[in-house]
Amino acid sequence: MSTQINPDASPSLDTSAILTGKARGRHNASAGGQADRVKRRLTSRWATVAAIMIAFLWTIPTFGLFVASFRPQENKRQGWWTIFLDWFPTMENYGKVLGGTSISNDNLASYFINSFVITIPGTIFPLLLALMAAYAFAWIPFRGRGILFVLVFALQIVPLQMALIPLLQFFNGVDIGGTYLAVWIAHTIFGLPLAIFLLHNFVSEIPGELVEAARVDGASQTQIFFRIIIPLSLPAIASIAIFQFLWVWNDLLVALVFSGGSADVAPLTAKLANMAGNFGRNEHLLPAGAFISIIVPLIVFFALQRYFVRGLLAGSTKG
Amino acid sequence: MWQKFGVMFAGLLIFLAVIGLILFLADHAPKRGRDYVQMFVFVAPALILLGVGLIYPAIRTMMQSFTNAQGDFIGLENFVWIFTDSGSLISLRNTVVWVILVPLLSTVFGLAYAVFIDKSRGEKVLKSLVFMPMAISFVGAGIIWSFMYAYRSKGFEQTGLLNQLLVWSGLEPIQFLNSAPLNTFFLIVVLVWIQTGFAMVVLSASIKAIPVEQVEAAVLDGANGWQVFTNVTLPSIRGSLVVVVTTITIATLKVFDIVKTMTSGNNDTSVVALDMYNQAFRFNEWGHGAALAVVIFVLVLPIVIYNVRVLRKQREIR
């Protein structure tokens, strides 16, 4: 009886698929049998075979590294696939890489911690500052607001490389070169333009009545910011936080330039790039080391994939 | 170890305390001009950081590109060096090859995959598998592929899967990363491997936004799969295609981690971004480094301008 009018089935809703990354198409498909017929015509068996081939090819390299990381040292002259013929995986490499004495070249634990110490503030700092700026650009009217916002947007054009040399000279000038602080500030600066732009898109879509009502009730800007803006834009904050987290965790260039490359500050990526450079002595440890550096982003990725995709789509379809 | 986490928590606490204090003070500023103070407090931190960390450095770099390592003005000499030195010419040539191939191949593979798996069973899992490399660092990807390409001379047991496959099929193992010019293509494979997932996710979302009725009408008119793809799917996702190609192109122009990890730029594999890093931070040739950074900027500029134009046109249509 109520099936006659279904406002949710209107085609305009399909645009929300872009934002949410959800397959609205499937919803429509089950609505009528016609769509299923369309589907059957389009998906040939060859397409499925090709898809599975691509998926296989794309997964095999990572899988190989994963298997190789369990290979005993004495078998390092064998390919990772031989581990299936005589099965004796070992955790020895992980033990050495993480727990080894810090004098030798194999200790990654210190760099692993550095990565966390760099990444967590490197995510929180720019996010909070960007959120504040996004709120001001969206909801506090002031002169020159439009021009400033376009300027911030345009800064995404400036390649990181252009800022490195003077910024390093500046950090050395105020004597914080090669410290966590320098790396944090650098990541904060480089993360800001995109974060402000993306957050602005979300923040400006908050219903104006809410903000107005709060203002009429006598709420200050700060109160509005903490009580309305932050809670309502949590999904956007989550997706951009994941983005920034992965970007900072995976970064090599900023880390190399601003950390000084020492075991005190430099992250895993810097150490691994170095290890990969002088292949040989540590060859059997490299897979375990690389997999440790990969595991954190992979956990974040698989656990929060939905938000990651959302942030990506917001970024790519809106600019 | 705990000391490091201590530094981190101290940093976080100080940061939050400072921001909190500023916001609190702004909230209790004298009534006259309070709005102005509050606005300033919300925007100023970001703008100051961007000014100090991005705008001023970019201008400095532009000026530095006209000076030598001692800081004396030498006009266009650094740029002349870029376009005459055999090493930087090779980097330039390689960068052009990267910028043509990576966006093209990633987009083609990503689009094909998105179409193939659309509405198929296990779509989510299949998507995750190809998307996964996006989460891996370029350094990690470089190491993964170093192992794929690993080489042992003929007669020895191979450790790299690709050479093992060659040996199994009766061929000789190849030094994938040593022999120019093919080694650049083998490096490009790595970035394509990473970026295909990005292209696939964006294009897949855009394909799903195509109204079912349009596809249906085409099928009723007797269009086959390929005709539906070229006449319905492609035109509908043109906007997303532009975004995908642009984003990947810009990322490709700046890539240096993969080359640094896998070959360090040896055997004619260097790219402009890696050259820039080496000149500035290893050889202390700041002028050369700055000039190379400007070259990257100039190469990125037209792409972004084009993208902004397309975006504006789309907004007007809406």
XYZ file of C-alpha atoms in Angstrom:
637
model
C 0.000 0.000 0.000
C 2.792 2.410 0.770
C 4.907 1.305 -2.147
C 3.338 3.788 -4.523
C 5.340 6.820 -3.508
C 8.877 6.325 -2.399
C 10.793 9.592 -2.215
C 14.031 7.727 -1.544
C 14.032 6.273 -5.016
C 14.339 9.628 -6.759
C 17.301 9.710 -9.155
C 18.755 12.821 -7.532
C 19.778 10.650 -4.614
C 22.357 8.997 -6.803
C 24.673 11.946 -6.382
C 24.951 11.064 -2.726
C 26.621 7.853 -3.816
C 29.590 9.972 -4.788
C 29.810 11.472 -1.312
C 29.162 8.382 0.722
C 30.909 5.950 -1.567
C 27.957 3.650 -1.115
C 26.421 1.732 -3.916
C 23.019 3.305 -4.283
C 22.811 1.626 -7.639
C 22.280 -1.673 -5.928
C 19.287 -0.251 -4.135
C 17.774 0.710 -7.437
C 18.662 -2.604 -8.975
C 16.617 -4.538 -6.492
C 13.718 -2.155 -7.016
C 12.919 -3.543 -10.442
C 13.796 -6.730 -12.259
C 14.855 -4.737 -15.311
C 18.100 -3.628 -13.789
C 19.095 -7.211 -13.173
C 18.521 -7.954 -16.826
C 20.746 -5.021 -17.760
C 23.403 -6.323 -15.457
C 23.343 -9.791 -16.941
C 23.898 -8.404 -20.412
C 26.858 -6.299 -19.377
C 28.882 -8.618 -17.206
C 30.450 -11.187 -19.421
C 32.451 -14.076 -18.114
C 35.643 -12.602 -19.594
C 35.186 -9.422 -17.601
C 35.004 -11.460 -14.417
C 38.094 -13.438 -15.352
C 39.979 -10.230 -16.157
C 38.882 -8.685 -12.845
C 40.075 -11.651 -10.845
C 43.358 -11.646 -12.770
C 43.918 -7.964 -11.937
C 43.030 -8.512 -8.283
C 45.483 -11.416 -8.152
C 48.292 -9.473 -9.840
C 47.737 -6.505 -7.528
C 47.842 -8.611 -4.378
C 50.719 -10.986 -5.115
C 53.595 -8.503 -4.487
C 52.404 -7.584 -0.985
C 51.601 -11.185 -0.215
C 55.106 -12.179 -1.300
C 56.684 -9.663 1.056
C 54.467 -10.908 3.878
C 55.559 -14.516 3.318
C 59.207 -13.529 2.908
C 59.158 -11.803 6.288
C 58.740 -15.213 7.955
C 61.612 -16.803 6.041
C 64.499 -18.098 8.197
C 67.811 -16.324 7.665
C 69.577 -19.411 6.298
C 66.956 -19.632 3.545
C 67.458 -16.073 2.355
C 68.905 -17.300 -0.919
C 65.530 -18.843 -1.813
C 62.422 -17.244 -3.180
C 59.507 -16.695 -0.807
C 57.353 -19.253 -2.630
C 59.682 -22.082 -1.516
C 58.417 -21.608 2.014
C 55.345 -23.603 0.980
C 57.474 -26.590 -0.065
C 59.249 -26.986 3.253
C 57.184 -25.214 5.831
C 59.215 -23.673 8.636
C 58.182 -20.057 9.119
C 59.911 -18.169 11.894
C 59.240 -15.016 13.871
C 62.992 -14.567 14.279
C 63.209 -11.671 11.812
C 60.524 -9.708 13.620
C 62.247 -10.364 16.924
C 65.573 -9.112 15.586
C 64.109 -6.128 13.804
C 62.112 -4.941 16.783
C 64.166 -6.100 19.755
C 67.726 -6.107 18.396
C 70.362 -4.112 20.209
C 70.302 -0.509 19.173
C 74.024 -0.478 18.309
C 73.624 -2.715 15.293
C 71.884 -1.712 12.147
C 68.851 -3.927 12.591
C 66.933 -2.149 15.308
C 63.743 -0.653 13.975
C 61.845 -0.323 17.253
C 63.198 3.148 17.848
C 62.130 4.319 14.375
C 58.761 2.651 14.801
C 58.148 4.735 17.924
C 59.386 7.839 16.123
C 56.765 7.232 13.454
C 54.020 7.304 16.080
C 55.451 10.319 17.861
C 55.609 12.174 14.541
C 52.273 11.036 13.150
C 49.867 11.593 16.040
C 50.583 15.294 16.570
C 51.188 15.582 12.818
C 47.534 14.618 12.413
C 45.947 16.465 15.342
C 47.688 19.829 14.945
C 46.706 20.559 11.340
C 43.237 19.111 11.802
C 42.283 21.394 14.701
C 43.801 24.487 13.105
C 42.155 23.674 9.778
C 38.812 23.151 11.478
C 39.044 26.543 13.150
C 39.942 28.243 9.888
C 37.229 26.346 8.003
C 34.652 27.489 10.569
C 35.738 31.108 10.254
C 35.693 30.943 6.456
C 32.240 29.390 6.464
C 30.423 31.126 9.307
C 32.175 34.317 10.449
C 31.595 37.086 7.930
C 34.591 39.381 7.512
C 36.050 41.491 4.765
C 38.342 39.720 2.311
C 37.064 36.315 3.339
C 36.483 35.106 -0.206
C 39.892 36.198 -1.454
C 41.673 34.621 1.506
C 39.862 31.340 0.985
C 40.782 31.226 -2.701
C 44.381 31.976 -1.707
C 44.426 29.046 0.716
C 42.936 26.816 -1.960
C 45.520 27.977 -4.469
C 48.348 27.068 -2.083
C 47.715 23.432 -2.927
C 49.490 24.180 -6.185
C 52.790 24.976 -4.471
C 54.826 21.771 -4.551
C 56.325 20.793 -1.220
C 59.736 20.958 -2.829
C 59.510 24.733 -3.147
C 59.088 25.234 0.579
C 61.726 22.829 1.827
C 64.947 24.803 1.528
C 63.840 28.091 3.165
C 61.819 26.293 5.820
C 64.818 24.180 6.796
C 66.971 27.293 6.933
C 64.330 28.939 9.117
C 64.179 25.962 11.506
C 67.963 25.890 11.739
C 67.886 29.619 12.383
C 65.622 29.239 15.431
C 67.591 26.123 16.388
C 64.867 23.474 16.179
C 66.186 21.710 13.057
C 66.284 17.915 13.479
C 63.723 17.810 16.314
C 60.198 16.450 16.508
C 58.963 20.018 16.732
C 60.352 20.860 13.294
C 58.752 17.773 11.747
C 55.400 18.475 13.457
C 55.332 22.075 12.276
C 56.300 21.075 8.741
C 53.557 18.443 8.527
C 51.055 20.882 10.015
C 51.854 23.500 7.401
C 51.833 21.119 4.461
C 48.576 19.493 5.579
C 46.679 22.738 6.118
C 45.574 23.837 2.622
C 43.854 20.595 1.684
C 42.386 20.089 5.168
C 40.955 23.632 5.271
C 39.482 23.225 1.813
C 37.846 19.849 2.482
C 36.582 20.758 5.952
C 35.173 24.023 4.632
C 33.063 22.039 2.166
C 31.511 20.067 5.007
C 31.296 22.808 7.620
C 29.544 25.201 5.247
C 26.814 22.620 4.665
C 25.737 22.651 8.301
C 22.202 24.145 8.416
C 22.415 27.886 8.993
C 19.382 27.851 11.312
C 21.344 25.838 13.869
C 24.168 28.331 14.032
C 21.773 31.305 14.022
C 19.647 29.827 16.783
C 22.716 29.275 18.936
C 23.829 32.838 18.309
C 20.422 34.200 19.275
C 20.617 32.173 22.480
C 23.808 34.049 23.276
C 26.399 31.380 22.440
C 29.870 32.707 21.699
C 31.872 31.727 18.618
C 33.917 29.315 20.710
C 30.818 27.686 22.130
C 29.278 27.319 18.685
C 32.556 25.880 17.445
C 32.801 23.229 20.169
C 29.105 22.451 20.698
C 27.787 22.540 17.128
C 30.501 22.593 14.490
C 32.783 19.856 15.842
C 30.049 17.319 16.747
C 28.241 17.813 13.436
C 31.325 17.508 11.262
C 32.699 14.407 12.982
C 32.339 12.187 9.879
C 34.315 14.675 7.822
C 36.879 15.053 10.583
C 37.250 11.272 10.722
C 37.860 10.899 6.999
C 40.332 13.763 6.782
C 42.100 12.554 9.936
C 42.654 9.151 8.323
C 43.940 10.845 5.221
C 46.383 13.013 7.123
C 47.426 10.077 9.306
C 48.303 7.918 6.296
C 50.022 10.778 4.518
C 52.213 11.626 7.517
C 52.929 7.999 8.379
C 53.915 7.193 4.784
C 55.878 10.386 4.140
C 59.552 10.216 3.339
C 60.505 13.624 1.938
C 59.478 15.807 4.893
C 60.960 13.308 7.326
C 64.284 13.130 5.495
C 64.665 16.874 5.284
C 63.486 17.924 8.747
C 64.335 15.008 11.041
C 68.048 14.955 10.337
C 67.804 11.205 9.701
C 68.948 10.173 13.190
C 67.475 7.294 15.195
C 66.269 9.917 17.696
C 63.742 11.530 15.379
C 63.582 9.907 11.930
C 60.555 7.697 11.151
C 60.458 4.141 9.799
C 60.267 5.235 6.175
C 63.615 7.023 6.409
C 65.283 3.996 8.009
C 63.790 1.588 5.478
C 64.781 3.703 2.496
C 68.275 3.633 3.923
C 68.223 -0.142 4.518
C 66.932 -0.755 1.010
C 69.782 1.395 -0.300
C 72.492 -0.828 1.181
C 71.032 -4.181 0.331
C 72.948 -7.269 1.337
C 73.794 -7.468 4.999
C 70.244 -6.934 6.191
C 68.514 -8.440 3.218
C 66.786 -11.099 5.309
C 65.484 -8.456 7.745
C 64.164 -6.031 5.162
C 60.851 -7.846 4.507
C 60.028 -7.957 8.214
C 61.006 -4.303 8.586
C 58.974 -3.248 5.581
C 55.989 -5.229 6.760
C 56.114 -3.560 10.164
C 55.990 -0.179 8.462
C 53.079 -1.306 6.310
C 51.028 -2.948 9.027
C 49.869 0.227 10.765
C 48.452 1.920 7.657
C 46.941 -1.396 6.551
C 45.129 -1.795 9.883
C 43.892 1.792 9.665
C 42.918 1.202 6.051
C 40.936 -1.996 6.549
C 39.297 -0.848 9.775
C 38.270 2.591 8.536
C 38.099 2.020 4.786
C 34.647 3.573 4.539
C 35.824 6.916 5.942
C 39.006 6.813 3.888
C 37.029 6.394 0.681
C 34.645 9.152 1.708
C 37.481 11.615 2.264
C 39.045 10.621 -1.026
C 35.844 11.106 -2.966
C 35.076 14.417 -1.312
C 38.525 15.566 -2.314
C 38.447 14.346 -5.850
C 34.939 15.190 -6.901
C 34.872 18.606 -5.309
C 38.229 19.798 -6.425
C 61.044 5.100 24.510
C 58.756 6.450 27.215
C 60.679 9.657 27.017
C 59.661 10.016 23.372
C 56.011 9.442 24.127
C 56.458 11.944 26.955
C 57.669 14.514 24.441
C 54.675 13.732 22.256
C 52.134 14.135 25.055
C 53.844 17.288 26.254
C 53.672 18.647 22.711
C 50.002 17.771 22.385
C 49.149 19.232 25.795
C 51.003 22.488 25.172
C 49.359 22.822 21.759
C 45.854 22.197 23.100
C 46.478 24.470 26.100
C 47.653 27.334 23.904
C 44.720 26.981 21.507
C 42.295 26.666 24.429
C 43.717 29.718 26.189
C 43.575 31.854 23.049
C 39.974 30.839 22.372
C 39.042 31.490 26.023
C 40.651 34.934 26.005
C 38.992 35.819 22.709
C 35.641 34.818 24.173
C 36.175 37.242 27.034
C 37.589 40.067 24.981
C 36.054 43.497 25.622
C 32.620 43.737 24.003
C 33.703 46.393 21.560
C 35.387 44.599 18.677
C 34.917 41.138 20.164
C 33.659 39.785 16.844
C 36.773 41.048 15.172
C 39.060 39.451 17.780
C 37.258 36.130 17.534
C 37.408 36.037 13.783
C 41.111 36.830 13.957
C 41.750 34.078 16.514
C 40.057 31.428 14.400
C 41.822 32.203 11.129
C 45.155 33.638 12.246
C 47.011 30.460 13.312
C 46.421 28.758 9.980
C 47.180 31.872 7.941
C 50.355 32.673 9.863
C 51.634 29.110 9.453
C 50.839 29.139 5.738
C 52.548 32.481 5.335
C 55.689 31.430 7.179
C 55.785 27.884 5.871
C 54.486 28.028 2.326
C 54.102 31.503 0.822
C 57.328 33.040 2.067
C 59.405 29.901 1.319
C 57.948 29.617 -2.172
C 58.959 33.221 -2.895
C 62.392 32.641 -1.355
C 62.877 29.521 -3.478
C 61.993 31.454 -6.605
C 64.595 34.052 -5.709
C 67.147 31.407 -4.755
C 66.775 29.810 -8.144
C 68.581 32.852 -9.554
C 71.534 32.583 -7.174
C 74.485 30.235 -6.820
C 75.467 28.178 -3.764
C 77.098 31.275 -2.216
C 73.940 33.336 -2.652
C 75.223 35.605 -5.434
C 72.834 36.573 -8.199
C 73.677 34.654 -11.360
C 70.597 35.200 -13.503
C 69.294 32.237 -15.434
C 72.455 30.157 -15.066
C 70.760 27.495 -12.911
C 68.056 27.020 -15.505
C 70.642 26.885 -18.265
C 72.358 24.179 -16.205
C 69.102 22.187 -15.981
C 68.657 22.203 -19.736
C 72.285 21.496 -20.634
C 73.600 19.152 -17.936
C 73.328 15.571 -19.159
C 72.218 14.299 -15.728
C 69.343 16.726 -15.274
C 68.325 16.302 -18.909
C 67.896 12.595 -18.236
C 65.783 13.416 -15.152
C 63.654 15.733 -17.256
C 63.202 13.125 -19.957
C 62.310 10.462 -17.389
C 59.833 12.784 -15.668
C 58.067 13.333 -18.978
C 57.824 9.565 -19.498
C 56.491 9.107 -15.946
C 53.915 11.883 -16.344
C 52.593 10.434 -19.592
C 52.502 6.767 -18.610
C 51.425 6.722 -14.960
C 48.142 8.685 -15.295
C 47.297 6.917 -18.554
C 47.899 3.360 -17.353
C 46.448 3.849 -13.850
C 43.283 5.376 -15.248
C 42.836 2.711 -17.921
C 43.390 -0.162 -15.480
C 41.290 1.518 -12.780
C 38.432 2.196 -15.171
C 38.498 -1.294 -16.668
C 38.515 -2.848 -13.230
C 35.720 -0.586 -11.969
C 33.562 -1.588 -14.960
C 34.420 -5.289 -14.688
C 33.521 -5.617 -11.013
C 30.526 -3.270 -11.040
C 27.643 -5.067 -9.299
C 29.492 -8.364 -9.355
C 29.593 -10.731 -6.411
C 32.308 -9.956 -3.857
C 32.690 -6.435 -5.231
C 33.787 -5.033 -1.889
C 36.581 -7.562 -1.418
C 37.782 -7.187 -4.996
C 37.826 -3.414 -4.548
C 39.803 -3.595 -1.304
C 42.468 -5.784 -2.869
C 43.287 -3.326 -5.648
C 42.778 -0.294 -3.426
C 45.100 -1.610 -0.709
C 48.394 -0.349 -2.230
C 47.059 3.220 -1.685
C 47.593 2.712 2.047
C 51.188 1.549 1.643
C 53.999 4.085 1.684
C 55.970 4.651 -1.500
C 58.991 3.365 0.388
C 57.125 0.175 1.340
C 55.946 -0.220 -2.240
C 59.499 0.302 -3.452
C 60.751 -2.475 -1.178
C 57.925 -4.811 -2.164
C 58.797 -4.364 -5.823
C 62.544 -4.569 -5.242
C 61.836 -8.103 -4.119
C 59.661 -8.756 -7.165
C 62.495 -7.591 -9.440
C 65.361 -9.199 -7.479
C 68.041 -10.631 -9.745
C 70.508 -13.520 -9.399
C 72.717 -14.454 -12.302
C 71.870 -17.468 -14.392
C 72.292 -20.829 -12.667
C 71.702 -19.493 -9.161
C 68.394 -19.909 -7.403
C 66.230 -16.823 -8.058
C 64.697 -14.884 -5.174
C 62.607 -12.523 -7.297
C 59.300 -13.876 -8.501
C 59.517 -12.275 -11.945
C 62.947 -13.709 -12.717
C 61.842 -17.091 -11.385
C 58.926 -16.983 -13.821
C 61.376 -16.189 -16.637
C 63.612 -19.100 -15.626
C 60.655 -21.466 -15.361
C 59.627 -20.563 -18.879
C 63.138 -21.310 -20.100
C 64.404 -17.716 -20.441
C 67.375 -15.963 -18.908
C 66.938 -13.782 -15.793
C 66.919 -10.023 -16.398
C 68.467 -7.209 -14.351
C 65.217 -5.285 -14.312
C 66.502 -2.174 -12.543
C 69.960 -1.901 -14.085
C 69.564 -1.609 -17.833
C 68.431 1.753 -19.156
C 66.059 2.742 -20.608
C 63.751 -0.132 -19.652
C 64.464 0.233 -15.917
C 62.449 3.463 -15.802
C 59.430 1.552 -17.092
C 59.838 -1.053 -14.370
C 59.842 1.750 -11.784
C 56.745 3.245 -13.379
C 54.962 -0.073 -12.855
C 55.233 0.532 -9.103
C 53.431 3.874 -9.169
C 50.794 2.489 -11.529
C 50.298 -0.350 -9.043
C 49.667 2.250 -6.308
C 47.507 4.722 -8.219
C 45.188 2.281 -10.003
C 43.247 1.768 -6.767
C 42.644 5.497 -6.456
C 41.388 5.775 -10.025
C 39.225 2.698 -9.555
C 37.510 3.949 -6.383
C 36.697 7.402 -7.738
C 35.528 6.128 -11.145
C 33.530 3.316 -9.563
C 31.596 5.792 -7.402
C 30.976 7.912 -10.455
C 29.762 4.907 -12.486
C 27.346 4.011 -9.708
C 25.880 7.507 -9.898
C 24.775 6.962 -13.512
C 20.984 6.568 -13.503
C 20.001 2.951 -14.237
C 17.353 4.215 -16.675
C 20.014 5.555 -19.043
C 21.802 2.218 -19.275
C 18.489 0.459 -19.606
C 17.360 2.652 -22.485
C 20.595 2.009 -24.323
C 20.256 -1.746 -23.846
C 16.645 -1.688 -25.035
C 17.851 0.140 -28.135
C 20.073 -2.860 -28.784
C 23.442 -1.532 -27.598
C 26.005 -4.126 -26.607
C 28.328 -3.879 -23.602
C 31.017 -1.935 -25.436
C 28.511 0.494 -26.969
C 26.943 1.147 -23.578
C 30.408 1.807 -22.204
C 31.420 4.301 -24.913
C 28.050 6.015 -25.348
C 26.641 6.084 -21.821
C 29.316 5.338 -19.227
C 32.225 7.364 -20.608
C 30.325 10.638 -21.224
C 28.701 10.434 -17.782
C 31.981 10.103 -15.917
C 33.999 12.624 -17.906
C 34.272 15.014 -14.954
C 35.637 12.329 -12.662
C 38.076 11.215 -15.348
C 39.535 14.714 -15.543
C 39.908 14.845 -11.753
C 41.545 11.410 -11.622
C 44.020 12.130 -14.415
C 44.903 15.526 -12.918
C 45.401 14.233 -9.399
C 47.588 11.357 -10.540
C 49.585 13.629 -12.855
C 50.402 16.037 -10.035
C 51.328 13.182 -7.703
C 53.564 11.730 -10.416
C 55.403 15.013 -10.980
C 56.410 15.112 -7.330
C 57.274 11.443 -6.875
C 60.766 10.734 -5.634
C 60.459 8.099 -2.884
C 60.055 5.151 -5.251
C 63.132 6.015 -7.284
C 65.172 6.784 -4.171
C 64.278 3.484 -2.533
C 64.687 1.243 -5.559
C 67.604 2.624 -7.576
C 68.696 5.865 -5.832
C 68.444 7.359 -9.300
C 71.353 5.272 -10.610
C 71.494 3.848 -14.133
C 69.664 6.808 -15.662
C 66.498 6.429 -13.581
C 66.502 9.806 -11.780
C 63.509 12.147 -11.924
C 63.320 15.908 -11.367
C 61.991 15.651 -7.822
C 64.814 13.328 -6.762
C 67.386 15.508 -8.515
C 66.044 18.471 -6.589
C 66.458 16.646 -3.276
C 69.979 15.493 -4.137
C 71.171 18.885 -5.389
C 69.805 20.825 -2.438
C 70.203 18.502 0.511
C 73.085 16.210 -0.449
C 75.365 18.316 -2.658
C 74.402 21.654 -1.047
C 73.805 23.148 -4.489
C 70.889 25.233 -3.205
C 70.584 27.218 -6.415
C 70.281 24.096 -8.546
C 67.774 22.600 -6.107
C 65.673 25.760 -6.027
C 65.655 25.990 -9.812
C 64.497 22.364 -10.094
C 61.721 23.069 -7.573
C 60.614 26.003 -9.724
C 60.585 23.702 -12.761
C 58.248 21.312 -10.916
C 56.039 24.278 -9.997
C 55.897 25.471 -13.594
C 55.000 21.969 -14.768
C 52.203 21.625 -12.178
C 50.746 25.078 -12.783
C 48.970 24.612 -16.139
C 47.426 21.321 -14.996
C 45.903 22.938 -11.936
C 44.669 25.968 -13.871
C 43.007 23.665 -16.382
C 41.419 21.699 -13.564
C 40.067 24.806 -11.839
C 38.556 25.929 -15.156
C 36.800 22.624 -15.732
C 35.519 22.714 -12.162
C 34.154 26.231 -12.587
C 32.407 25.291 -15.836
C 30.746 22.329 -14.146
C 29.526 24.570 -11.328
C 28.027 26.955 -13.881
C 26.160 24.136 -15.578
C 24.713 23.063 -12.249
